[in-house]
Short mmCIF file of C-alpha atoms in Angstrom, two decimals:
data_model
loop_
_atom_site.label_atom_id
_atom_site.label_comp_id
_atom_site.label_asym_id
_atom_site.label_seq_id
_atom_site.Cartn_x
_atom_site.Cartn_y
_atom_site.Cartn_z
CA MET A 5 128.73 94.85 113.24
CA THR A 6 131.50 96.93 111.67
CA HIS A 7 130.85 99.23 108.74
CA HIS A 8 133.49 101.24 106.91
CA LEU A 9 132.93 104.73 105.52
CA GLU A 10 134.89 106.07 102.56
CA ILE A 11 134.41 109.69 101.49
CA VAL A 12 135.38 110.61 97.95
CA GLY A 13 135.52 114.10 96.41
CA THR A 14 133.94 114.47 92.95
CA ASP A 15 132.74 117.24 90.64
CA CYS A 16 129.32 117.00 92.33
CA ALA A 17 130.67 117.41 95.88
CA GLN A 18 131.38 114.58 98.28
CA VAL A 19 130.26 110.98 97.90
CA GLY A 20 130.05 108.75 100.96
CA ILE A 21 130.33 104.98 100.53
CA VAL A 22 129.51 102.67 103.44
CA ARG A 23 130.65 99.05 103.08
CA HIS A 24 130.00 95.88 105.04
CA ASP A 25 130.75 92.42 103.64
CA THR A 26 129.10 92.34 100.20
CA GLN A 27 126.76 95.27 100.88
CA GLU A 28 127.45 98.84 99.82
CA TRP A 29 125.46 102.02 100.37
CA MET A 30 126.27 105.21 98.43
CA PHE A 31 125.36 108.76 99.49
CA PHE A 32 125.68 111.93 97.40
CA GLN A 33 126.07 115.09 99.45
CA ASN A 34 124.28 117.24 96.86
CA TYR A 35 121.45 114.78 96.25
CA PRO A 36 120.21 113.33 99.56
CA PHE A 37 116.65 113.73 98.32
CA ILE A 38 116.66 111.38 95.30
CA GLN A 39 116.41 107.93 96.89
CA SER A 40 114.58 109.20 99.95
CA GLU A 41 111.81 110.99 98.06
CA LEU A 42 111.35 108.16 95.57
CA LEU A 43 111.10 105.30 98.08
CA ALA A 44 109.02 107.22 100.61
CA HIS A 45 106.47 108.67 98.23
CA VAL A 46 106.20 105.79 95.77
CA SER A 47 105.20 103.78 98.84
CA ALA A 48 102.99 106.28 100.65
CA CYS A 49 101.28 107.48 97.46
CA VAL A 50 100.19 103.95 96.50
CA HIS A 51 98.85 102.84 99.88
CA PRO A 52 95.69 104.90 100.59
CA ASN A 53 96.05 105.08 104.36
CA PRO A 54 99.45 103.95 105.66
CA LYS A 55 100.00 104.32 109.39
CA ARG A 56 103.14 102.31 110.12
CA ALA A 57 106.35 101.91 108.13
CA LEU A 58 109.54 99.98 108.81
CA ILE A 59 112.93 100.79 107.26
CA THR A 60 115.72 98.27 107.68
CA GLY A 61 118.99 97.15 106.10
CA GLY A 62 120.65 100.54 105.63
CA PHE A 63 121.33 104.07 106.80
CA ASP A 64 119.18 106.44 104.77
CA THR A 65 117.13 108.14 107.47
CA GLN A 66 116.09 110.73 104.88
CA ILE A 67 113.48 108.18 103.78
CA ALA A 68 111.94 108.36 107.25
CA PHE A 69 112.04 112.16 107.08
CA GLU A 70 110.02 112.02 103.86
CA LEU A 71 107.56 109.42 105.15
CA LEU A 72 106.85 111.55 108.19
CA LYS A 73 105.42 114.21 105.87
CA HIS A 74 102.38 111.95 105.53
CA GLU A 75 99.75 112.51 108.19
CA ASP A 76 99.71 110.05 111.09
CA MET A 77 102.58 107.99 109.66
CA HIS A 78 104.78 106.30 112.28
CA VAL A 79 108.22 105.13 111.17
CA ASP A 80 110.47 102.53 112.81
CA PHE A 81 114.09 102.45 111.64
CA VAL A 82 116.41 99.52 112.43
CA GLN A 83 120.17 100.15 112.50
CA GLU A 84 122.49 99.14 115.30
CA ASP A 85 125.53 101.11 114.06
CA ARG A 86 124.48 104.45 115.50
CA ALA A 87 128.01 105.81 115.32
CA MET A 88 127.90 105.43 111.54
CA LEU A 89 124.57 107.27 111.40
CA GLU A 90 126.22 110.16 113.22
CA ASN A 91 129.26 110.00 110.90
CA LEU A 92 126.94 110.35 107.91
CA HIS A 93 125.50 113.68 109.10
CA THR A 94 126.90 115.46 106.03
CA PHE A 95 124.84 113.16 103.81
CA LEU A 96 121.75 112.95 106.04
CA PRO A 97 120.91 116.64 106.59
CA GLN A 98 117.64 115.99 108.46
CA PHE A 99 118.96 113.21 110.72
CA GLN A 100 118.85 115.21 113.95
CA GLU A 101 115.36 116.50 113.19
CA THR A 102 114.15 113.03 112.24
CA LYS A 103 115.48 111.14 115.26
CA THR A 104 113.71 113.51 117.67
CA HIS A 105 110.39 113.36 115.81
CA ALA A 106 107.52 112.07 117.94
CA ARG A 107 106.48 109.54 115.28
CA PHE A 108 109.99 108.14 114.67
CA LYS A 109 111.72 105.36 116.60
CA LEU A 110 115.26 104.03 116.11
CA TYR A 111 115.93 100.39 117.04
CA ASP A 112 119.12 98.35 117.17
CA ARG A 113 117.55 95.06 116.07
CA ILE A 114 114.39 93.81 114.40
CA LEU A 115 113.84 91.62 117.48
CA ASP A 116 113.38 94.82 119.52
CA LEU A 117 110.36 95.97 117.49
CA ASP A 118 106.84 96.02 118.88
CA LEU A 119 104.66 93.20 117.57
CA GLN A 120 102.45 95.35 115.35
CA PRO A 121 101.94 94.91 111.59
CA TYR A 122 103.40 97.36 109.09
CA ASP A 123 101.69 98.86 106.05
CA ILE A 124 105.04 99.53 104.36
CA ILE A 125 108.39 97.80 104.80
CA ILE A 126 111.45 99.20 103.02
CA SER A 127 114.65 97.15 102.89
CA LEU A 128 117.83 98.98 101.89
CA SER A 129 119.69 95.69 101.41
CA THR A 130 119.01 92.84 99.01
CA LEU A 131 116.84 90.25 100.73
CA ASN A 132 117.48 86.51 100.85
CA ALA A 133 114.70 83.92 101.11
CA HIS A 134 114.93 83.71 104.91
CA GLN A 135 114.69 87.51 105.30
CA VAL A 136 111.78 87.69 102.86
CA ASP A 137 109.88 85.09 104.88
CA GLY A 138 110.48 86.96 108.13
CA LEU A 139 109.56 90.41 106.84
CA GLN A 140 106.39 89.35 105.03
CA ARG A 141 105.07 88.00 108.34
CA MET A 142 105.35 91.54 109.72
CA LEU A 143 103.10 93.05 107.05
CA ALA A 144 99.49 94.12 107.53
CA PRO A 145 97.00 92.20 105.32
CA ARG A 146 97.30 94.84 102.57
CA GLY A 147 100.84 95.89 103.35
CA PHE A 148 103.70 95.67 100.86
CA MET A 149 107.48 95.72 100.70
CA VAL A 150 110.01 97.73 98.72
CA SER A 151 113.54 96.38 98.52
CA VAL A 152 116.91 97.12 96.99
CA ALA A 153 117.77 94.56 94.30
CA PRO A 154 120.86 93.52 92.33
CA SER A 155 121.35 95.17 88.95
CA PRO A 156 119.73 93.16 86.13
CA LEU A 157 122.49 94.49 83.87
CA LEU A 158 125.56 93.83 86.02
CA GLU A 159 124.31 90.97 88.23
CA GLN A 160 121.80 89.14 86.06
CA GLU A 161 121.80 85.82 87.90
CA ALA A 162 121.64 87.46 91.33
CA PHE A 163 118.71 89.57 90.12
CA LYS A 164 116.87 86.47 88.91
CA ASP A 165 117.63 84.63 92.14
CA THR A 166 116.12 87.51 94.12
CA LEU A 167 112.97 87.39 91.99
CA LYS A 168 112.72 83.63 92.54
CA ASP A 169 112.92 84.11 96.32
CA LEU A 170 109.94 86.47 96.14
CA GLN A 171 107.58 84.40 93.98
CA THR A 172 105.50 82.94 96.80
CA CYS A 173 104.91 86.22 98.64
CA ALA A 174 103.96 88.53 95.77
CA GLN A 175 101.09 88.88 93.33
CA ILE A 176 102.77 92.03 92.03
CA LEU A 177 106.55 92.02 91.62
CA MET A 178 107.94 94.95 89.64
CA PRO A 179 111.42 96.44 89.35
CA PHE A 180 111.94 100.19 89.36
CA ASN A 181 114.86 102.59 89.49
CA THR A 182 115.86 106.18 90.16
CA PRO A 183 115.56 108.23 86.94
CA TYR A 184 118.08 111.08 86.66
CA ALA A 185 120.15 109.76 89.58
CA PRO A 186 123.98 109.98 89.43
CA THR A 187 124.13 106.18 89.84
CA PRO A 188 120.75 104.52 89.25
CA GLN A 189 119.72 102.00 91.89
CA ILE A 190 117.37 99.07 91.25
CA TYR A 191 114.48 98.32 93.62
CA LEU A 192 111.57 95.88 93.71
CA PHE A 193 107.94 96.63 94.54
CA ILE A 194 106.59 93.50 96.29
CA SER A 195 102.86 93.37 96.92
CA LYS A 196 99.86 91.07 97.22
CA HIS A 197 97.28 93.80 96.75
CA TYR A 198 98.34 97.29 95.64
CA HIS A 199 99.80 97.97 92.19
CA PRO A 200 102.42 100.77 92.02
CA LEU A 201 100.92 102.31 88.87
CA ALA A 202 97.25 101.31 88.81
CA ASP A 203 96.85 102.37 92.46
CA MET A 204 98.96 105.53 92.30
CA LEU A 205 97.08 108.32 94.12
CA LEU A 206 97.52 111.49 92.05
CA GLN A 207 95.63 113.69 94.49
CA LYS A 208 97.96 112.60 97.28
CA ILE A 209 101.01 113.34 95.13
CA ASP A 210 99.69 116.80 94.24
CA MET A 211 99.38 117.66 97.94
CA LEU A 212 103.09 117.10 98.65
CA ASP A 213 105.05 120.32 99.10
CA GLY A 214 108.74 121.17 99.05
CA LEU A 215 109.97 118.19 97.04
CA ARG A 216 112.99 118.46 94.74
CA TYR A 217 112.74 115.15 92.89
CA TYR A 218 109.57 113.12 93.17
CA ASN A 219 106.43 113.83 91.16
CA ALA A 220 103.86 111.80 89.23
CA GLU A 221 106.01 111.73 86.09
CA ILE A 222 109.03 110.39 88.00
CA HIS A 223 106.77 107.80 89.64
CA HIS A 224 105.65 106.52 86.23
CA ALA A 225 109.12 106.69 84.69
CA ALA A 226 110.69 104.74 87.54
CA PHE A 227 108.69 101.63 86.59
CA ALA A 228 109.44 101.69 82.85
CA GLN A 229 110.97 98.37 81.75
CA PRO A 230 113.25 97.92 78.73
CA GLN A 231 112.22 95.25 76.25
CA TRP A 232 115.23 93.02 77.01
CA LEU A 233 114.27 92.89 80.71
CA LYS A 234 110.72 91.87 79.91
CA GLY A 235 112.08 89.05 77.80
CA ALA A 236 114.81 87.88 80.16
CA CYS A 237 112.58 87.81 83.25
CA ALA A 238 109.15 87.28 81.71
CA ARG A 239 108.30 84.33 83.96
CA LEU A 240 109.58 85.98 87.13
CA LEU A 241 108.13 89.49 86.95
CA LYS A 242 104.50 90.05 87.92
CA ASN A 243 103.16 93.23 86.39
#
């Protein structure tokens, strides 16, 4: 699988853009903590006792670095293009530390994973119906997924199609984004049990040290929905 890296200079330092087919991943040299802190701690601060997490469909190993801050958390990361991971070292400052961590494993393919259920699965690519079906089978009974999603502003039909693909595997299906990010990204919280706001664990959040982005206020703000979105997707969202 061939990925292409483009590095662009901006007023806020370098931006790295990795492209493959229709997928694109963007990295900001000055802000490697925004997506990683949000996805890791929104997930781990909703589930009361997560032990195993899977990250697939992208390159952001900073998410694993953040998840490993939670006691007894084991993280599996699937990415076969290891050369690209090395090329992104400027944008993934804790990559070397993460890949040698005792509770972190890097795999080339999902088929290489051990047959153990995950409490949290994070997909850094938009999922199709086939992928959704496969990943949900890898969840623990109370596990949940977080996934990148198309923009409901710029890709309205693709966003709705993604929601439709998730209807049968979610009792809770809520979009969220990255407040105060240079380029906001849309994600989906996909769960049959835990609710990202009602089950948010404030005590757990308060115990996190050394963060630059995530806190309880950001957690709440990330799930705010504009009125037009509620109207356009009323039958597809599950709040």
